[in-house]
Amino acid sequence: MAVSIKSEREIELMRESCRLLAKVHQELEHAIRPGMTTMDIDIMGDKMIRDMGCVPNFKNYNGYPASICVSVNDEVVHGIPSRKRILQEGDIVSLDAGLIYKGYHSDAARTHAVGRISPEAENLIRVTKQSFFEGIKMAKAGNHLHDISNAIDAYVTSFGYGIVRDLVGHGIGTHLHEDPQIPNFAQRRKGIRLEAGMTLAVEPMINMGRADVEWLDDDWTVVTEDGSLSAHYENTILITDGEPEILTLY
Ligand code: MF3
Ligand code: CO
């Protein structure tokens, strides 16, 4: 499928969708504390999205049962919220959320500390976030898609972390997942040429140990094969002729 170029009207709708999602993330971040369950986070996020008059786009997506993906420690992404999973001091928790506003999707993820965490875990979260910013330095019209992938890879690899290869970023707009796919590891080919008006979800998933992942029997939760911690950072961005606009940040 061709990569869609959004019109000025569509870009405005994407901006609003993403602005609302940024608010959801901000409130969820403030709510996190030891003793709460991963289901508490889903309930809170789902309510916030619906109270905004929006629809949680993850709910029932290919059968995914919740509105917020909550992934703890060695869970990489797509953790299923549970009443039995209680956050403990020292955990790291990745929240992935998205919503639909007037037909336009937004998608963003952050990894947070639960109380005090180890310096090693803090570093993993910091490097994962920074790898997104390193990647999008290359995200401008005229550059190639894989300039983003290569920049993320070069930065993360310098820390010895494993870059998840089985899951990638994506275009986004009237669908949650649109072309192109956006790998977070180095590519031999250049990929498509970036054009102003493309909206992309760039989302490095980084493991403290090896890159390999596996799927749990719930068919959703992706975990690191070696049990090491994993972090995730994602924003929806707009390609322009200059600096990209990061739509899911204030
Ligand atoms: N941010 C995730 C992604 O881009 C969306 C979660 S998929 C769902 O793949 F099925 F859990 F909704
Ligand atoms: Co995504």
Short mmCIF file of C-alpha atoms and ligand atoms in Angstrom, two decimals:
data_model
loop_
_atom_site.label_atom_id
_atom_site.label_comp_id
_atom_site.label_asym_id
_atom_site.label_seq_id
_atom_site.Cartn_x
_atom_site.Cartn_y
_atom_site.Cartn_z
CA MET A 1 0.00 0.00 0.00
CA ALA A 2 1.22 3.50 -0.78
CA VAL A 3 2.28 5.68 2.15
CA SER A 4 -0.41 8.29 2.75
CA ILE A 5 0.35 12.00 2.67
CA LYS A 6 -1.97 13.89 5.00
CA SER A 7 -3.69 17.09 3.91
CA GLU A 8 -3.58 20.19 6.10
CA ARG A 9 -7.07 19.31 7.41
CA GLU A 10 -5.97 15.77 8.26
CA ILE A 11 -2.82 17.05 9.94
CA GLU A 12 -4.96 19.22 12.22
CA LEU A 13 -7.01 16.16 13.20
CA MET A 14 -3.84 14.15 13.81
CA ARG A 15 -2.49 16.97 15.97
CA GLU A 16 -5.61 16.96 18.12
CA SER A 17 -5.73 13.17 18.39
CA CYS A 18 -2.09 13.15 19.50
CA ARG A 19 -2.47 16.08 21.88
CA LEU A 20 -5.26 14.24 23.70
CA LEU A 21 -3.14 11.10 23.87
CA ALA A 22 -0.23 13.05 25.34
CA LYS A 23 -2.59 14.12 28.12
CA VAL A 24 -3.59 10.52 28.80
CA HIS A 25 0.06 9.54 29.12
CA GLN A 26 0.81 12.43 31.41
CA GLU A 27 -1.98 11.49 33.80
CA LEU A 28 -1.11 7.80 33.76
CA GLU A 29 2.50 8.62 34.57
CA HIS A 30 1.44 10.60 37.62
CA ALA A 31 -0.80 7.77 38.80
CA ILE A 32 1.85 5.06 38.83
CA ARG A 33 2.83 3.79 42.25
CA PRO A 34 3.77 0.55 43.95
CA GLY A 35 0.71 -1.50 44.97
CA MET A 36 -1.48 -0.68 42.00
CA THR A 37 -2.39 -3.38 39.51
CA THR A 38 -1.80 -3.27 35.78
CA MET A 39 -5.60 -3.46 35.42
CA ASP A 40 -5.93 -0.22 37.44
CA ILE A 41 -3.87 1.50 34.74
CA ASP A 42 -6.04 0.12 31.95
CA ILE A 43 -9.27 1.14 33.67
CA MET A 44 -7.97 4.66 34.24
CA GLY A 45 -6.67 5.07 30.69
CA ASP A 46 -9.80 3.63 29.09
CA LYS A 47 -12.01 6.00 31.07
CA MET A 48 -9.89 9.02 30.26
CA ILE A 49 -9.96 8.27 26.53
CA ARG A 50 -13.74 7.76 26.50
CA ASP A 51 -14.35 10.86 28.63
CA MET A 52 -12.50 12.82 25.92
CA GLY A 53 -15.10 11.54 23.45
CA CYS A 54 -12.49 9.33 21.79
CA VAL A 55 -12.20 5.59 21.17
CA PRO A 56 -9.33 3.43 22.47
CA ASN A 57 -7.88 1.99 19.26
CA PHE A 58 -6.12 -0.97 20.86
CA LYS A 59 -9.28 -2.43 22.38
CA ASN A 60 -10.29 -5.48 20.32
CA TYR A 61 -7.55 -4.76 17.76
CA ASN A 62 -6.92 -8.25 16.39
CA GLY A 63 -8.60 -9.42 19.59
CA TYR A 64 -6.38 -7.49 22.05
CA PRO A 65 -8.55 -7.38 25.20
CA ALA A 66 -7.63 -3.99 26.75
CA SER A 67 -7.16 -0.30 25.97
CA ILE A 68 -3.67 0.17 27.36
CA CYS A 69 -0.78 -2.27 26.89
CA VAL A 70 0.99 -2.60 30.25
CA SER A 71 4.31 -4.44 30.09
CA VAL A 72 6.39 -4.99 33.24
CA ASN A 73 10.17 -5.62 33.46
CA ASP A 74 11.09 -8.36 30.95
CA GLU A 75 7.80 -7.85 29.11
CA VAL A 76 8.65 -5.93 25.95
CA VAL A 77 5.21 -4.89 24.65
CA HIS A 78 1.55 -5.94 24.51
CA GLY A 79 1.32 -7.01 28.14
CA ILE A 80 -2.31 -7.69 29.06
CA PRO A 81 -3.57 -5.75 32.10
CA SER A 82 -4.48 -8.01 35.02
CA ARG A 83 -6.02 -7.63 38.47
CA LYS A 84 -3.41 -10.06 39.75
CA ARG A 85 -0.35 -8.18 38.53
CA ILE A 86 0.71 -5.76 41.24
CA LEU A 87 3.42 -3.18 40.53
CA GLN A 88 6.32 -3.37 42.99
CA GLU A 89 8.90 -0.79 43.94
CA GLY A 90 11.86 -1.28 41.59
CA ASP A 91 9.81 -2.48 38.60
CA ILE A 92 9.84 -0.72 35.27
CA VAL A 93 6.53 -0.50 33.45
CA SER A 94 5.91 0.29 29.79
CA LEU A 95 2.59 1.90 28.91
CA ASP A 96 1.51 1.86 25.28
CA ALA A 97 -1.68 3.74 24.48
CA GLY A 98 -3.58 5.03 21.49
CA LEU A 99 -6.88 6.62 20.60
CA ILE A 100 -9.09 7.63 17.70
CA TYR A 101 -10.28 11.25 17.40
CA LYS A 102 -12.70 11.99 14.52
CA GLY A 103 -11.35 8.99 12.62
CA TYR A 104 -7.65 9.77 13.20
CA HIS A 105 -5.38 7.51 15.22
CA SER A 106 -2.61 8.40 17.63
CA ASP A 107 -0.11 6.01 19.24
CA ALA A 108 2.57 6.56 21.90
CA ALA A 109 4.48 4.60 24.53
CA ARG A 110 6.66 5.40 27.53
CA THR A 111 8.51 3.31 30.12
CA HIS A 112 8.29 4.50 33.72
CA ALA A 113 10.01 3.64 36.97
CA VAL A 114 7.88 2.27 39.81
CA GLY A 115 9.35 4.00 42.85
CA ARG A 116 13.13 3.74 43.06
CA ILE A 117 14.80 1.57 40.42
CA SER A 118 18.37 0.45 39.80
CA PRO A 119 20.81 2.75 37.96
CA GLU A 120 21.03 0.08 35.24
CA ALA A 121 17.28 0.18 34.68
CA GLU A 122 17.33 3.97 34.66
CA ASN A 123 20.01 3.92 32.01
CA LEU A 124 18.02 1.53 29.84
CA ILE A 125 14.98 3.82 29.98
CA ARG A 126 17.10 6.90 29.24
CA VAL A 127 18.90 5.31 26.28
CA THR A 128 15.65 3.96 24.81
CA LYS A 129 14.07 7.41 24.95
CA GLN A 130 17.17 9.10 23.53
CA SER A 131 17.33 6.55 20.70
CA PHE A 132 13.96 7.85 19.50
CA PHE A 133 15.36 11.39 19.44
CA GLU A 134 18.53 10.23 17.66
CA GLY A 135 16.37 8.49 15.06
CA ILE A 136 14.07 11.40 14.35
CA LYS A 137 17.00 13.78 13.80
CA MET A 138 16.99 12.08 10.40
CA ALA A 139 13.21 12.32 9.94
CA LYS A 140 12.77 15.05 7.37
CA ALA A 141 11.53 15.33 3.82
CA GLY A 142 14.17 14.25 1.31
CA ASN A 143 15.90 11.82 3.67
CA HIS A 144 15.18 8.11 3.50
CA LEU A 145 13.15 6.06 5.94
CA HIS A 146 16.03 3.85 6.95
CA ASP A 147 18.16 6.84 7.91
CA ILE A 148 15.94 6.77 11.01
CA SER A 149 16.52 3.03 11.56
CA ASN A 150 20.27 3.35 11.09
CA ALA A 151 20.54 6.27 13.53
CA ILE A 152 18.61 4.37 16.23
CA ASP A 153 20.79 1.30 15.72
CA ALA A 154 24.08 3.21 15.84
CA TYR A 155 23.11 4.92 19.10
CA VAL A 156 21.69 1.88 20.93
CA THR A 157 24.41 -0.51 19.83
CA SER A 158 27.03 1.78 21.39
CA PHE A 159 25.53 0.84 24.79
CA GLY A 160 25.56 -2.90 24.09
CA TYR A 161 21.80 -3.25 24.37
CA GLY A 162 19.68 -5.55 22.20
CA ILE A 163 17.35 -3.93 19.67
CA VAL A 164 14.12 -5.87 19.21
CA ARG A 165 13.83 -6.92 15.56
CA ASP A 166 10.50 -8.76 15.55
CA LEU A 167 8.43 -5.61 16.06
CA VAL A 168 8.70 -2.30 14.22
CA GLY A 169 7.25 1.20 13.99
CA HIS A 170 4.69 2.14 11.37
CA GLY A 171 2.79 4.76 9.45
CA ILE A 172 -0.41 5.95 11.15
CA GLY A 173 -3.49 7.96 10.18
CA THR A 174 -6.99 6.70 9.46
CA HIS A 175 -5.62 3.29 10.49
CA LEU A 176 -3.48 2.41 13.52
CA HIS A 177 -0.99 0.59 11.34
CA GLU A 178 -0.25 1.99 7.89
CA ASP A 179 2.74 1.61 5.61
CA PRO A 180 5.67 1.96 5.90
CA GLN A 181 7.11 -0.40 8.51
CA ILE A 182 9.90 1.30 10.45
CA PRO A 183 12.62 -1.04 11.74
CA ASN A 184 14.73 0.08 14.69
CA PHE A 185 17.86 -1.70 13.49
CA ALA A 186 20.29 -1.00 10.64
CA GLN A 187 19.09 -1.67 7.11
CA ARG A 188 21.05 -2.28 3.93
CA ARG A 189 18.42 -0.64 1.73
CA LYS A 190 17.55 3.04 2.02
CA GLY A 191 13.79 2.62 2.30
CA ILE A 192 11.26 5.07 0.91
CA ARG A 193 11.99 8.74 0.53
CA LEU A 194 10.32 10.75 3.30
CA GLU A 195 7.82 13.43 2.29
CA ALA A 196 6.18 16.27 4.18
CA GLY A 197 2.74 15.20 5.41
CA MET A 198 3.66 11.63 6.34
CA THR A 199 2.71 10.70 9.90
CA LEU A 200 4.80 7.95 11.49
CA ALA A 201 4.92 6.09 14.81
CA VAL A 202 8.60 5.62 15.65
CA GLU A 203 8.97 3.17 18.52
CA PRO A 204 12.28 1.65 19.59
CA MET A 205 11.96 -1.41 21.88
CA ILE A 206 15.29 -2.03 23.61
CA ASN A 207 16.45 -4.95 25.77
CA MET A 208 19.16 -4.73 28.40
CA GLY A 209 20.38 -8.12 27.23
CA ARG A 210 19.95 -9.95 23.95
CA ALA A 211 17.57 -8.83 21.21
CA ASP A 212 15.60 -12.10 21.06
CA VAL A 213 11.99 -12.14 22.18
CA GLU A 214 9.26 -14.74 22.55
CA TRP A 215 5.49 -14.76 22.89
CA LEU A 216 3.69 -15.98 26.02
CA ASP A 217 0.80 -18.45 25.82
CA ASP A 218 -1.69 -15.57 26.07
CA ASP A 219 -0.69 -14.95 22.41
CA TRP A 220 0.03 -11.29 23.13
CA THR A 221 2.68 -10.63 25.73
CA VAL A 222 6.12 -10.32 24.16
CA VAL A 223 8.97 -11.05 26.61
CA THR A 224 12.75 -11.07 26.35
CA GLU A 225 14.07 -14.57 25.82
CA ASP A 226 16.92 -14.07 28.30
CA GLY A 227 14.68 -12.50 30.97
CA SER A 228 16.44 -9.14 30.78
CA LEU A 229 14.58 -5.85 31.25
CA SER A 230 13.06 -4.12 28.24
CA ALA A 231 12.01 -0.52 27.58
CA HIS A 232 9.82 1.13 24.93
CA TYR A 233 9.49 4.73 23.76
CA GLU A 234 7.14 5.83 21.00
CA ASN A 235 5.71 9.01 19.57
CA THR A 236 3.60 9.81 16.55
CA ILE A 237 5.48 12.35 14.43
CA LEU A 238 4.77 14.50 11.37
CA ILE A 239 7.35 14.75 8.60
CA THR A 240 7.94 18.32 7.40
CA ASP A 241 10.55 19.99 5.22
CA GLY A 242 12.46 20.85 8.39
CA GLU A 243 12.40 19.39 11.90
CA PRO A 244 9.71 16.77 12.47
CA GLU A 245 6.77 17.71 14.66
CA ILE A 246 6.44 15.34 17.62
CA LEU A 247 2.66 15.21 17.87
CA THR A 248 2.28 13.13 21.06
CA LEU A 249 4.47 15.40 23.21
CA TYR A 250 3.44 18.70 24.79
N1 MF3 B 1 1.54 0.62 19.80
C1 MF3 B 1 1.24 -0.72 19.42
C2 MF3 B 1 1.76 -0.98 18.04
O1 MF3 B 1 2.03 -0.08 17.33
C3 MF3 B 1 -0.20 -1.00 19.40
C4 MF3 B 1 -0.59 -2.10 20.26
S1 MF3 B 1 -1.27 -3.34 19.34
C5 MF3 B 1 -2.62 -3.85 20.24
O2 MF3 B 1 1.89 -2.12 17.66
F1 MF3 B 1 -3.12 -4.83 19.62
F2 MF3 B 1 -2.25 -4.15 21.42
F3 MF3 B 1 -3.48 -2.90 20.23
CO CO B 2 2.85 1.73 17.49
#
